[in-house]
Every structure is written in C-alpha cells, then in structure tokens.
mmCIF file of C-alpha atoms in Angstrom:
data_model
loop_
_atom_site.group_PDB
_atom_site.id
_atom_site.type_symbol
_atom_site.label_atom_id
_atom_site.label_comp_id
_atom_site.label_asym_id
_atom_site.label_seq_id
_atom_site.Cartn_x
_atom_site.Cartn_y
_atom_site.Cartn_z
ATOM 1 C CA UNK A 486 10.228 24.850 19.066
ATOM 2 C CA UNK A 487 8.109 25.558 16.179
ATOM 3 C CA UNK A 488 4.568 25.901 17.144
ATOM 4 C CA UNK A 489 1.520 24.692 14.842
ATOM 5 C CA UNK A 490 -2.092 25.563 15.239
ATOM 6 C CA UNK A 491 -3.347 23.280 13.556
ATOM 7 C CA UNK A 492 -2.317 19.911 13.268
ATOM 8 C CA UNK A 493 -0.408 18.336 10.190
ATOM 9 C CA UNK A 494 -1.072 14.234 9.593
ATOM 10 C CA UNK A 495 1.839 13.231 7.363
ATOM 11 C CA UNK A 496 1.431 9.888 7.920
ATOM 12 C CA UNK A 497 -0.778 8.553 4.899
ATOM 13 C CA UNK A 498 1.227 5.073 4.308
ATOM 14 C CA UNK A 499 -0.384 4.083 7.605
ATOM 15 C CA UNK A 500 -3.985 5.266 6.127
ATOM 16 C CA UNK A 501 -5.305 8.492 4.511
ATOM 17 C CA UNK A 502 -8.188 10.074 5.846
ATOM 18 C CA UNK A 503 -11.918 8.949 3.825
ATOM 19 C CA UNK A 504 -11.859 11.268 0.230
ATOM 20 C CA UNK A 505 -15.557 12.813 0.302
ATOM 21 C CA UNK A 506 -16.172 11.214 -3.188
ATOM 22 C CA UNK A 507 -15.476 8.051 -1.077
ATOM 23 C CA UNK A 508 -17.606 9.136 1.867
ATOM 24 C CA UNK A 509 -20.644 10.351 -0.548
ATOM 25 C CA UNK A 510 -20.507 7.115 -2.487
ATOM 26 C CA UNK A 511 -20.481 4.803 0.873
ATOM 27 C CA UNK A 512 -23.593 6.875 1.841
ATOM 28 C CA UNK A 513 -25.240 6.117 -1.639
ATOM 29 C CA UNK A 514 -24.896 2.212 -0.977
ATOM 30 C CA UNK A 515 -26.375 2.041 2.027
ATOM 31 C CA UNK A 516 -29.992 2.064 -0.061
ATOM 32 C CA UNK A 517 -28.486 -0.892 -1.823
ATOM 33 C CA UNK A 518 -28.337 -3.270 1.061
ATOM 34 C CA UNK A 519 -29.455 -6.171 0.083
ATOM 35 C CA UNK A 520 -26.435 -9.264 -0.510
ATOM 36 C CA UNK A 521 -25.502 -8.996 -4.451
ATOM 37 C CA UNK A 522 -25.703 -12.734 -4.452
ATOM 38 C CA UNK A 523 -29.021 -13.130 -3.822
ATOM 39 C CA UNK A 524 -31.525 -13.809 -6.893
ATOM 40 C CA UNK A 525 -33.928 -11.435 -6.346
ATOM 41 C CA UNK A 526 -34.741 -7.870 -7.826
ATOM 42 C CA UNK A 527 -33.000 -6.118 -4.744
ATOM 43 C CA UNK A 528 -30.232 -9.061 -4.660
ATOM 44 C CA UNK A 529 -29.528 -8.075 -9.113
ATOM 45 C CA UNK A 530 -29.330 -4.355 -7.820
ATOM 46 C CA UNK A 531 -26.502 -4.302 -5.422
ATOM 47 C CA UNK A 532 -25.319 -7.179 -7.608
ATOM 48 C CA UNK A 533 -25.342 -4.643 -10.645
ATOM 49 C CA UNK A 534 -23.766 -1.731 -8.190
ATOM 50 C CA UNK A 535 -20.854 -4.821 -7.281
ATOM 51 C CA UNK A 536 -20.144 -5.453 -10.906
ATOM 52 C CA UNK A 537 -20.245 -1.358 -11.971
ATOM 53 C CA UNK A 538 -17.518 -1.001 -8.958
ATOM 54 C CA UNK A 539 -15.217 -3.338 -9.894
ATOM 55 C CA UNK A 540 -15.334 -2.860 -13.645
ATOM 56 C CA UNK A 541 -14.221 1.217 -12.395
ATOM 57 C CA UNK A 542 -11.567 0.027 -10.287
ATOM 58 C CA UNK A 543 -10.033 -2.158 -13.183
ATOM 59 C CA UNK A 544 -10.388 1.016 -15.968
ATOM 60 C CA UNK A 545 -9.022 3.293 -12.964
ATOM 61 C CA UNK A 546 -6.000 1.020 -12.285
ATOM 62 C CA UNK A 547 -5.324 0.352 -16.115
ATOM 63 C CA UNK A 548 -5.763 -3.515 -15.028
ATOM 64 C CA UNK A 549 -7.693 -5.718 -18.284
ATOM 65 C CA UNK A 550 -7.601 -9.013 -15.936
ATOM 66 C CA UNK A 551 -9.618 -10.427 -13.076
ATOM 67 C CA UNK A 552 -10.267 -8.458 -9.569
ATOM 68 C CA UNK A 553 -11.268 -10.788 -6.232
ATOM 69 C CA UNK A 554 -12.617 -8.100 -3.537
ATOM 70 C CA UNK A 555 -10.820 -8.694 -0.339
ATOM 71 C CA UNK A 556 -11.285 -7.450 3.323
ATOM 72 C CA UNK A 557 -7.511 -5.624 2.639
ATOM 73 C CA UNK A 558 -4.073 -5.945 1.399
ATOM 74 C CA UNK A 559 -3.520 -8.827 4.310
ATOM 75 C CA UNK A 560 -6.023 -11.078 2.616
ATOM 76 C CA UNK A 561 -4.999 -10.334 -1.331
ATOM 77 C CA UNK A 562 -1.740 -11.483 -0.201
ATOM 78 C CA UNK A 563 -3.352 -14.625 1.438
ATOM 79 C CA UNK A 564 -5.046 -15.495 -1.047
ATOM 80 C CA UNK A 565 -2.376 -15.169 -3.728
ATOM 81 C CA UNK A 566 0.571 -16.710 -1.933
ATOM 82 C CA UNK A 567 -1.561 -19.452 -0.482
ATOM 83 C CA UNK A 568 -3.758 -20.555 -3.159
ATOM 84 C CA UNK A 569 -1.251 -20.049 -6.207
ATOM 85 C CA UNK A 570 -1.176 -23.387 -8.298
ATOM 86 C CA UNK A 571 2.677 -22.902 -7.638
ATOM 87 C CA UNK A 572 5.090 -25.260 -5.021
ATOM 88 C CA UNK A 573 7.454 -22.917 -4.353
ATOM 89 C CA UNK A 574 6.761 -19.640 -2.619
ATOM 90 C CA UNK A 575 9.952 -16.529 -2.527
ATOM 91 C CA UNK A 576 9.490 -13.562 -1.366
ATOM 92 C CA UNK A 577 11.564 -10.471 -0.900
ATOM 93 C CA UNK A 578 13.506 -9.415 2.220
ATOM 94 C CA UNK A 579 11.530 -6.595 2.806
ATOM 95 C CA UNK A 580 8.382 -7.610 2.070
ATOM 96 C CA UNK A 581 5.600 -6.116 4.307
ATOM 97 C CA UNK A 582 5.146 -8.433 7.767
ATOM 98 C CA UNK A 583 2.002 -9.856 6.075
ATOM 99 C CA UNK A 584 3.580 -11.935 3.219
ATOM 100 C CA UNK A 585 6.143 -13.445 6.042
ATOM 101 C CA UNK A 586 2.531 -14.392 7.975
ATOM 102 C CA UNK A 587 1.310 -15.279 5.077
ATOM 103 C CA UNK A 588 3.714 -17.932 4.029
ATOM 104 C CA UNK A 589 6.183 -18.297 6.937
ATOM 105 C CA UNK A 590 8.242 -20.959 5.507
ATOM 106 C CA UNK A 591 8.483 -19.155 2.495
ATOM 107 C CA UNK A 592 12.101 -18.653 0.726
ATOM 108 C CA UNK A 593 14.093 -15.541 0.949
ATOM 109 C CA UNK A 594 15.175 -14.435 -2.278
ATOM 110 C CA UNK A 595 19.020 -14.049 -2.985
ATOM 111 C CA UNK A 596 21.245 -13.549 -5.481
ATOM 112 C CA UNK A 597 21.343 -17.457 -5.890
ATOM 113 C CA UNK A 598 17.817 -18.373 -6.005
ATOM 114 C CA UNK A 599 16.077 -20.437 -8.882
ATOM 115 C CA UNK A 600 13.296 -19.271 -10.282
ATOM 116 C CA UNK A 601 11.061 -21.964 -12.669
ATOM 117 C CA UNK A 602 7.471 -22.946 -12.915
ATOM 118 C CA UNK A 603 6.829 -24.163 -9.709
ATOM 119 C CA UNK A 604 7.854 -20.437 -8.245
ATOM 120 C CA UNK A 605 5.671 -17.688 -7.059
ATOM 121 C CA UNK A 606 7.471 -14.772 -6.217
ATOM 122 C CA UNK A 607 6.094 -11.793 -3.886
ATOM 123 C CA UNK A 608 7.630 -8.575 -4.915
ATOM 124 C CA UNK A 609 6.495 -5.539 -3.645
ATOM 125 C CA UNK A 610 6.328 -2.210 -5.539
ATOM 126 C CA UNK A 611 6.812 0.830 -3.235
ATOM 127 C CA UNK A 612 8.246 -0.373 0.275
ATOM 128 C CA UNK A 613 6.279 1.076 2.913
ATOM 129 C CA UNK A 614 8.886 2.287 4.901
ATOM 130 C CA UNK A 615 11.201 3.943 2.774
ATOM 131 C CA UNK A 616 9.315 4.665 -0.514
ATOM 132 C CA UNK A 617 11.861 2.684 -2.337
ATOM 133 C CA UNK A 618 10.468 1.302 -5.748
ATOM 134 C CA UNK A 619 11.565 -1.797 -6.950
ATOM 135 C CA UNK A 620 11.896 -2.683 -10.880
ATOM 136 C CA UNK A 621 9.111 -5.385 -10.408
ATOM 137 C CA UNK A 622 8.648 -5.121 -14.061
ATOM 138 C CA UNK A 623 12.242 -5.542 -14.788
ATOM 139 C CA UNK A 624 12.458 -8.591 -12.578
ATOM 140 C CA UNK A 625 9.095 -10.104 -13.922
ATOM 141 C CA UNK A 626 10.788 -9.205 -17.366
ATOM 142 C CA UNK A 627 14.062 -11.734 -16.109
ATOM 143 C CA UNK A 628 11.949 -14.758 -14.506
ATOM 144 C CA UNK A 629 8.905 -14.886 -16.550
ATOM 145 C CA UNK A 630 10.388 -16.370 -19.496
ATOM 146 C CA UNK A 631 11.015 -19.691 -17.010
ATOM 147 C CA UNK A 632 7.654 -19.616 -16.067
ATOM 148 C CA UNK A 633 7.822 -18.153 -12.446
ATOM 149 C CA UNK A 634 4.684 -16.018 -11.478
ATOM 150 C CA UNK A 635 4.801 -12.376 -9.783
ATOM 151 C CA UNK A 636 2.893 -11.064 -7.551
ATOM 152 C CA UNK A 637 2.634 -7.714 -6.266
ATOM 153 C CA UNK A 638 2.100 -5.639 -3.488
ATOM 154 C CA UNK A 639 0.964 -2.658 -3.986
ATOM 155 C CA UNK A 640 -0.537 -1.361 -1.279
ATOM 156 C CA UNK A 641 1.657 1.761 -1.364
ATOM 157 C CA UNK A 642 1.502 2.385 -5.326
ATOM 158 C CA UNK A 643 -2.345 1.973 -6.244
ATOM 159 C CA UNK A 644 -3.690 5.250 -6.913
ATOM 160 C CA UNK A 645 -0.624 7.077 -6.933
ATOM 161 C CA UNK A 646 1.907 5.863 -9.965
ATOM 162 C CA UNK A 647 1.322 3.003 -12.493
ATOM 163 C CA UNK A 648 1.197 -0.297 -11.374
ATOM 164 C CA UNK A 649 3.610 -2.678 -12.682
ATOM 165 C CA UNK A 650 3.245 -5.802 -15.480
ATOM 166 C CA UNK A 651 2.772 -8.551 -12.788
ATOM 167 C CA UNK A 652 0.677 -11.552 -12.718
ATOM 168 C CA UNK A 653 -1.237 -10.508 -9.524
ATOM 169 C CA UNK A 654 -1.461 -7.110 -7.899
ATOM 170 C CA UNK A 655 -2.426 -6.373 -4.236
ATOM 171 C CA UNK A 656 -4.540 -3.461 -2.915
ATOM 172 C CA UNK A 657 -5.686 -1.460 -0.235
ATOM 173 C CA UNK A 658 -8.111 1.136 -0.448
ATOM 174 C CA UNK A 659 -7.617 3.039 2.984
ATOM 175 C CA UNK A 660 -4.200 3.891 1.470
ATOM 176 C CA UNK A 661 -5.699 6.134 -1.010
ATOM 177 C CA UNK A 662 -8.599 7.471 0.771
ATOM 178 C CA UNK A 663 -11.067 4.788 0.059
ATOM 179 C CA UNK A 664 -12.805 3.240 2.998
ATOM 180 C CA UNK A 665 -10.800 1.101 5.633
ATOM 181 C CA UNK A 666 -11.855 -2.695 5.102
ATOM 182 C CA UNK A 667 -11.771 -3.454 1.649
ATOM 183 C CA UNK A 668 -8.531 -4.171 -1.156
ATOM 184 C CA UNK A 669 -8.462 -6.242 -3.894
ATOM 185 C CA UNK A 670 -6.375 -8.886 -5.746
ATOM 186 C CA UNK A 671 -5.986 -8.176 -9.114
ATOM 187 C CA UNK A 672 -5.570 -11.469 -11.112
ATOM 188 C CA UNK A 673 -4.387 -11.921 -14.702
ATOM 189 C CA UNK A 674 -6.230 -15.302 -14.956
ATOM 190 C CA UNK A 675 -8.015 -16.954 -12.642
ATOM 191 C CA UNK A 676 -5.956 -20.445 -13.790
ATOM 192 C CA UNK A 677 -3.222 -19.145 -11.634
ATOM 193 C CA UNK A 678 -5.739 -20.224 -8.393
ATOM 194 C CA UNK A 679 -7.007 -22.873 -6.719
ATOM 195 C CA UNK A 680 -10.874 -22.077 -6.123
ATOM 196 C CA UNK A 681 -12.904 -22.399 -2.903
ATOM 197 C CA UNK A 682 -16.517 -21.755 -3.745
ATOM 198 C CA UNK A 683 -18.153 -19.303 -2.283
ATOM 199 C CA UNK A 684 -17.912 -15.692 -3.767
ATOM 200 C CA UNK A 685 -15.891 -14.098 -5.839
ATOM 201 C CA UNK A 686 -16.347 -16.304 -8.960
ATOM 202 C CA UNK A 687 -15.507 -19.008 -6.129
ATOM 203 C CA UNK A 688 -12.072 -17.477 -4.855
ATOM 204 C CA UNK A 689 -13.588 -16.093 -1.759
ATOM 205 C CA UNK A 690 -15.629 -16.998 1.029
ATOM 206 C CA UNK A 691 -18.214 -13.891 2.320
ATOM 207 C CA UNK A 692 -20.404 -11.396 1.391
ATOM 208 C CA UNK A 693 -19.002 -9.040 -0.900
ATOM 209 C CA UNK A 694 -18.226 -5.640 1.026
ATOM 210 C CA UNK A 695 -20.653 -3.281 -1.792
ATOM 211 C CA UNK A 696 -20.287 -0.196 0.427
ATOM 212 C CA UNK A 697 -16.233 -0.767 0.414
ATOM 213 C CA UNK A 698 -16.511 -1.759 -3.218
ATOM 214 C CA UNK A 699 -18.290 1.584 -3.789
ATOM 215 C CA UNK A 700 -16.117 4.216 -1.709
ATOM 216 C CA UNK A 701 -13.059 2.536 -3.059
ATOM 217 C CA UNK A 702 -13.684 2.789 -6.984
ATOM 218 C CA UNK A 703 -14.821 6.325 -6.305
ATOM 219 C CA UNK A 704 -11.613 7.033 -4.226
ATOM 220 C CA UNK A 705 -9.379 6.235 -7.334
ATOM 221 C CA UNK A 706 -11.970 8.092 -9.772
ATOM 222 C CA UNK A 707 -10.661 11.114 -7.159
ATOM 223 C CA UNK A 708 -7.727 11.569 -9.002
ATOM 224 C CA UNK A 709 -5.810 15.068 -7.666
ATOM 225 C CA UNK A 710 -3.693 15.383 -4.402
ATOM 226 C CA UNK A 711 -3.714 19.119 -3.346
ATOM 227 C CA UNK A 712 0.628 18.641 -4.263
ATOM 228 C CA UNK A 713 1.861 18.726 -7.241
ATOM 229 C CA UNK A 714 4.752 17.080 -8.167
ATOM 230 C CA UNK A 715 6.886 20.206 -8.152
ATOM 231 C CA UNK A 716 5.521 20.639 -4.813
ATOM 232 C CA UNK A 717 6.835 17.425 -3.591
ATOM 233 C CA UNK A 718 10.164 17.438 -5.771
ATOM 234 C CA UNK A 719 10.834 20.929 -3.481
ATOM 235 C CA UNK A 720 9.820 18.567 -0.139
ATOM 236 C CA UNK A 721 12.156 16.002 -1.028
ATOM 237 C CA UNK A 722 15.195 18.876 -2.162
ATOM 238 C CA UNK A 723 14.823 20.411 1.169
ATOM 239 C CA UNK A 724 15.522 17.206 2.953
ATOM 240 C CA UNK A 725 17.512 15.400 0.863
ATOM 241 C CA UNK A 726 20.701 15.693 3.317
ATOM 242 C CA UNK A 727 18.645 13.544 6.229
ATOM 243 C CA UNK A 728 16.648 11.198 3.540
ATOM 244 C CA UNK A 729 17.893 7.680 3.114
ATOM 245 C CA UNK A 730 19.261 7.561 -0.205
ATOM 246 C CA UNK A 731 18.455 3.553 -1.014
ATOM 247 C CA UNK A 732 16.972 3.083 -4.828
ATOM 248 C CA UNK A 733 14.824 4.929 -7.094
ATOM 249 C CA UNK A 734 12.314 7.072 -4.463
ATOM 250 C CA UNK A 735 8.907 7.339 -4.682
ATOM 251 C CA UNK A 736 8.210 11.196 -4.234
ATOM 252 C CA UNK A 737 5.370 10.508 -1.124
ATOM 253 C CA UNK A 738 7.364 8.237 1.267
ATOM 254 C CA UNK A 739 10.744 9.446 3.079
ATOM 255 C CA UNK A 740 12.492 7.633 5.741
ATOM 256 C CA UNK A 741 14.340 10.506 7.414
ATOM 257 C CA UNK A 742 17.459 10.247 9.619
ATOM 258 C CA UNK A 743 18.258 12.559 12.375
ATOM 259 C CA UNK A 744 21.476 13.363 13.387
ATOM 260 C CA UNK A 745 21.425 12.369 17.395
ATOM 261 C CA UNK A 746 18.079 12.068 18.121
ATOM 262 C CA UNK A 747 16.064 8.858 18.296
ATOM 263 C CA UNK A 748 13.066 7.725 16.289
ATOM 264 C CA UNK A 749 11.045 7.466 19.645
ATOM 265 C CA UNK A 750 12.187 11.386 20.833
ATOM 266 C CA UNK A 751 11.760 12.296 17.545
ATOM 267 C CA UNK A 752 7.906 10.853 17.428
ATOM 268 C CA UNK A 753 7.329 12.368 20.668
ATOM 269 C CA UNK A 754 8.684 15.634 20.286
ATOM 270 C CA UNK A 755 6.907 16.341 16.203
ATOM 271 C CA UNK A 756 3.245 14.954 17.849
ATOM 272 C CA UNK A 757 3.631 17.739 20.384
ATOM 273 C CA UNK A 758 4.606 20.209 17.963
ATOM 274 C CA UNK A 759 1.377 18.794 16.252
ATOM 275 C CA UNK A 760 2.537 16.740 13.547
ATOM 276 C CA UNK A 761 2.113 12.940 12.933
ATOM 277 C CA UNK A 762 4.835 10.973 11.490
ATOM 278 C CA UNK A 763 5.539 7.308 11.955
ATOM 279 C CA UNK A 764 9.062 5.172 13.079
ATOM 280 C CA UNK A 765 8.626 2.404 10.387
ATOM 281 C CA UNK A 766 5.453 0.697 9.550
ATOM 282 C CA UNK A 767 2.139 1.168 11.429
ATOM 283 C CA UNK A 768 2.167 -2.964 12.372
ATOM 284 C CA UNK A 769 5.355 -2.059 13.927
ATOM 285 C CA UNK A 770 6.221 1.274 14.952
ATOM 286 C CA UNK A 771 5.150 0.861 18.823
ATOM 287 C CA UNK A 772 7.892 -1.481 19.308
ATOM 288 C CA UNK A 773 11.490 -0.388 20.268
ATOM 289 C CA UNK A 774 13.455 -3.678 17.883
ATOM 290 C CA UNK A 775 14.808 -2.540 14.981
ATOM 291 C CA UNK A 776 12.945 -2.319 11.798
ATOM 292 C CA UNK A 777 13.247 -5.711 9.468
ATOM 293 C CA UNK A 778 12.979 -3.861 6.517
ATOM 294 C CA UNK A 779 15.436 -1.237 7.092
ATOM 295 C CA UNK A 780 17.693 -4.108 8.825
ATOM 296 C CA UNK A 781 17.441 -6.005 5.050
ATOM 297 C CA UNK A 782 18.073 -2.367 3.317
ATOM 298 C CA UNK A 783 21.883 -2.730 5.001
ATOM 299 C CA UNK A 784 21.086 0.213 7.416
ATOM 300 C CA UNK A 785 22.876 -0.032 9.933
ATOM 301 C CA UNK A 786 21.673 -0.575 13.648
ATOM 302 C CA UNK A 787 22.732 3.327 14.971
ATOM 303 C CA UNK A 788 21.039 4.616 11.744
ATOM 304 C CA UNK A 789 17.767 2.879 11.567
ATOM 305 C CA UNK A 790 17.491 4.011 15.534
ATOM 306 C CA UNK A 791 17.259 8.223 14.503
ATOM 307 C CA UNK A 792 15.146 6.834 11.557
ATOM 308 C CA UNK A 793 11.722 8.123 11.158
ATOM 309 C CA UNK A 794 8.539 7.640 8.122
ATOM 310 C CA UNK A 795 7.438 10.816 6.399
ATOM 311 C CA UNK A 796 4.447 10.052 4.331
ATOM 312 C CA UNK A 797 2.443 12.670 1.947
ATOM 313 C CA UNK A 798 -1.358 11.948 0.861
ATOM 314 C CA UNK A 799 -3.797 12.946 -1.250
ATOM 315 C CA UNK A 800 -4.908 15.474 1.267
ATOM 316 C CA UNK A 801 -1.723 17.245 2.045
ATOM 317 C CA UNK A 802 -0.842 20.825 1.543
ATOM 318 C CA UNK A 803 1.990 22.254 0.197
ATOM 319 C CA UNK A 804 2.253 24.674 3.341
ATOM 320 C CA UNK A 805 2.035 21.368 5.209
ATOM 321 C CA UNK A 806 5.257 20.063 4.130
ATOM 322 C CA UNK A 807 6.818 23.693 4.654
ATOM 323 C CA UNK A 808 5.583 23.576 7.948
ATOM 324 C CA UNK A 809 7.444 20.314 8.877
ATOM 325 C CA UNK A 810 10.279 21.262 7.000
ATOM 326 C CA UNK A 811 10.649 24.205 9.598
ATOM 327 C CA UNK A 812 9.654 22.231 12.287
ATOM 328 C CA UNK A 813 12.404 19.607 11.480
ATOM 329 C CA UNK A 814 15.230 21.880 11.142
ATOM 330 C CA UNK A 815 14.178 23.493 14.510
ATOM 331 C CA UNK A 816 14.958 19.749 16.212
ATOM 332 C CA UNK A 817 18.601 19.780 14.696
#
C-alpha cells in the first residue's frame, strides 16, 4: 500500500476548498452589512458592493445578459425550469438529480423528440460524474432556429472552460472555490421569466447573499489552478487504460474503472491511504444503487459497480495527481 503523509482531496466536483481571494473578500463584506435593498446611505453601500459583484461575475464569465443571485445551482435550475414562459419542459438523461426534482414530470429527450416554441430544454455542459462535455452549443445551434430555449447547467464548467451560447446558464460558486451558498442564473433576457416580486429585479424572493456575491466574483477573478494543462493532459495519459472513454473529456473530471474491485472498496481503501475521491455524485455516492447517469451513459451494471469520480481543482498539485497515480496502480 502506498502510504501518504499528507492527505490529497481530489474530489473538487463535490466542492473546492474557499480560494483566499474568496475568503479575504467575504471578510471585507462583513463591514457592509446592512440589506442592499434598503434606501438608506448604508442600504446604497452594500447595494453599490451587490451591483460591483455581479457586474465582475458577468465580465469574468464573458456573459453580456442578466444574472439573478441564487442560494446555488439547485435554485438557478428552479427558477429557470419552473418559471420559463415555456409549456414544455425536456431535459437530458443525465441531467444532475436537481433538474429531475426540479421538474419531475419533465420529458426525457430522445432521438424523436420535438423541439418548438413552447420547449425549454435543460442541457448540461460538463456532467458531473464523468467530465463528459456535451456540444450544448451545437444543439442550441439545431433547435434554436424553432424557437426552443436552452438552458444550462454549468455547475461543473464556470470558472474552468468557456461557457456555452445558451439562453440561461446555471452556477455554483463552491465549485470553483467561491463560498458555499450562493450560484447564479445567468439570463439572456429577463422576457424569458415569469416575475415574482421581491428581489432580484423581481425574480427572487430574499435578501441578496452580498458576502456570497462578494467571495464568489473574487473566486473567478482567481484565475490560476496550481496544474497546468500539460500537467493534467500527463494525469489523464497515465490513466487512460481505466478512464471511461464516453465523449469529448473535460481534463478535471475522470470516472475511473477498476478492474475487480468495487467503487465502495475502492473508496474505502484510497481514504485510508489518505486520498478523497468520490463513487458518482456527492447527492448520491452514499448509496449502493447504481448511478443514473452512468446507467443513461450505456455503462453497463458490472462496470459502473468498480466505477469511481476523480476530480482535480484549482488547488491541486501536480505531485498530487502523481501521488494517486501511484497509489492507484498499487490497488491493481
């Protein structure tokens, strides 16, 4: 067994650890407590601090449309599926767990589905269990023209690639070391919406999260992971016999097959060599079914069963993923 002193946390599409930037810029809030929607001097101040946040988050994201602050990913997609001015509601088969709670009557999309103006279609970008991306723009590209709208979860792409030309995004900051708590749906008009009241221009009910707000646009202003992506290309080389070969890969996600031994061993037996990996996602990983996703992938029942989640960060080291490519090939 391959022995660690210290511990190695390669499981980031769960959460990544608080970015100090994000941590430092949290701390700087807390003198602006007062509720941005109030009138007064102090209310115009964290109002001002609100407005500053989200107008970074937009210019880091590359996004010229309208952002909604949201508790998480979870609500975005709430709010998006639920409220759309759309009938019809499709979604993917491997959509993250909360679109399907989201919308549980929702259509699964197939080769034979219709897609016109009364569609919304949820779409995720980087599936959080096997780093697979989807052509979201190449799909919005085929059903835009009949007037369907796309949205997007991107929980597992914000603040890592470029986001894709969809008419709403979803995001998470805790995914790319912004504070737990606080996400965003990104909006290309807020026509596509019914309205509430309340905050958010109306779209959402609460007081705006400014400490969230703040730790999350100065999360993506971060920028660098302590990789590169020759560092990660050489990760994914190294196990490219075990990975799941599915689609196009992101290069910080792996869904890693072992030969005889289960996903459960296999957590059990990496956590005591100290390193943290995941079976599937973190909503479901305690449980001993079979993952949906990787059931909808076409992976079959045996497979998905030696089938662990190695996920990379912004904090990982390249002698981190050296040290579990080690410590893997020991278990084989």
């Amino acid at each position: 067994m391959v022995l660690i002193s210290e511990r190695i946390y390669l499981d980031h599409a769960a959460t990544s650890p608080l970015r100090p930037e994000a941590r430092a810029a949290i701390e700087a809030s807390f003198d602006l407590w007062a509720n941005p929607s109030s009138p007064h001097g102090e209310g115009r101040k964290a109002k001002s601090a609100l407005e500053d946040a989200r107008d970074r988050i937009k210019a880091s994201l590359g996004w010229s449309g309208e952002l909604i602050f949201t508790s998480g990913a979870s609500e975005a997609l709430a709010i998006g599926l639920q409220r759309s001015k759309q009938s019809r509601r499709i979604v993917s088969a491997v959509e993250h767990d909360a679109v399907f709670r989201a919308v549980p009557d929702a259509e699964i999309s197939s080769d034979n589905s219709v897609f016109d103006a009364s569609t919304i279609l949820a779409l995720q970008h980087v599936n959080s269990e096997t780093g697979v991306i989807n052509p979201v723009g190449q799909i919005a590209d085929s059903v835009r023209p009949a007037g369907t709208v796309i949205v997007s979860d991107c929980s597992q792409s914000a603040g890592k690639i470029s986001l894709p030309d969809a008419d709403m995004l979803v995001i998470s900051a805790h995914k790319f070391g912004g504070p737990i708590g606080i996400g965003a749906l990104l909006v290309r008009d807020f026509a596509l919406l019914e309205p509430i009241g309340g905050h958010e221009r109306g779209y959402r009910q609460g007081t705006e999260n400014l400490p969230g707000a703040m730790g999350m646009a100065a999360a993506l202003e971060a920028g660098d992971w302590a990789t590169s992506p020759d560092d990660r290309a050489r990760f994914a080389e190294s196990l490219s016999d075990d990975a799941l070969s599915i689609g196009e890969q992101a290069d910080y996600i792996f869904a890693l097959t072992h030969p005889t031994m289960s996903a459960q061993a296999l957590l059990i037996r990496l956590d005591a060599m100290g390193i943290a990996v995941s079976a599937g996602s973190a909503c479901s990983s305690g449980t001993l079914k079979k993952s949906r996703v990787l059931d909808a992938f076409g992976v079959s029942d045996d497979v998905a069963a030696r089938t662990i989640r190695v996920s990379i960060g912004w904090n990982t080291a390249a002698h981190d993923l050296q040290k579990f490519t080690e410590a893997w090939g020991s278990l084989k």
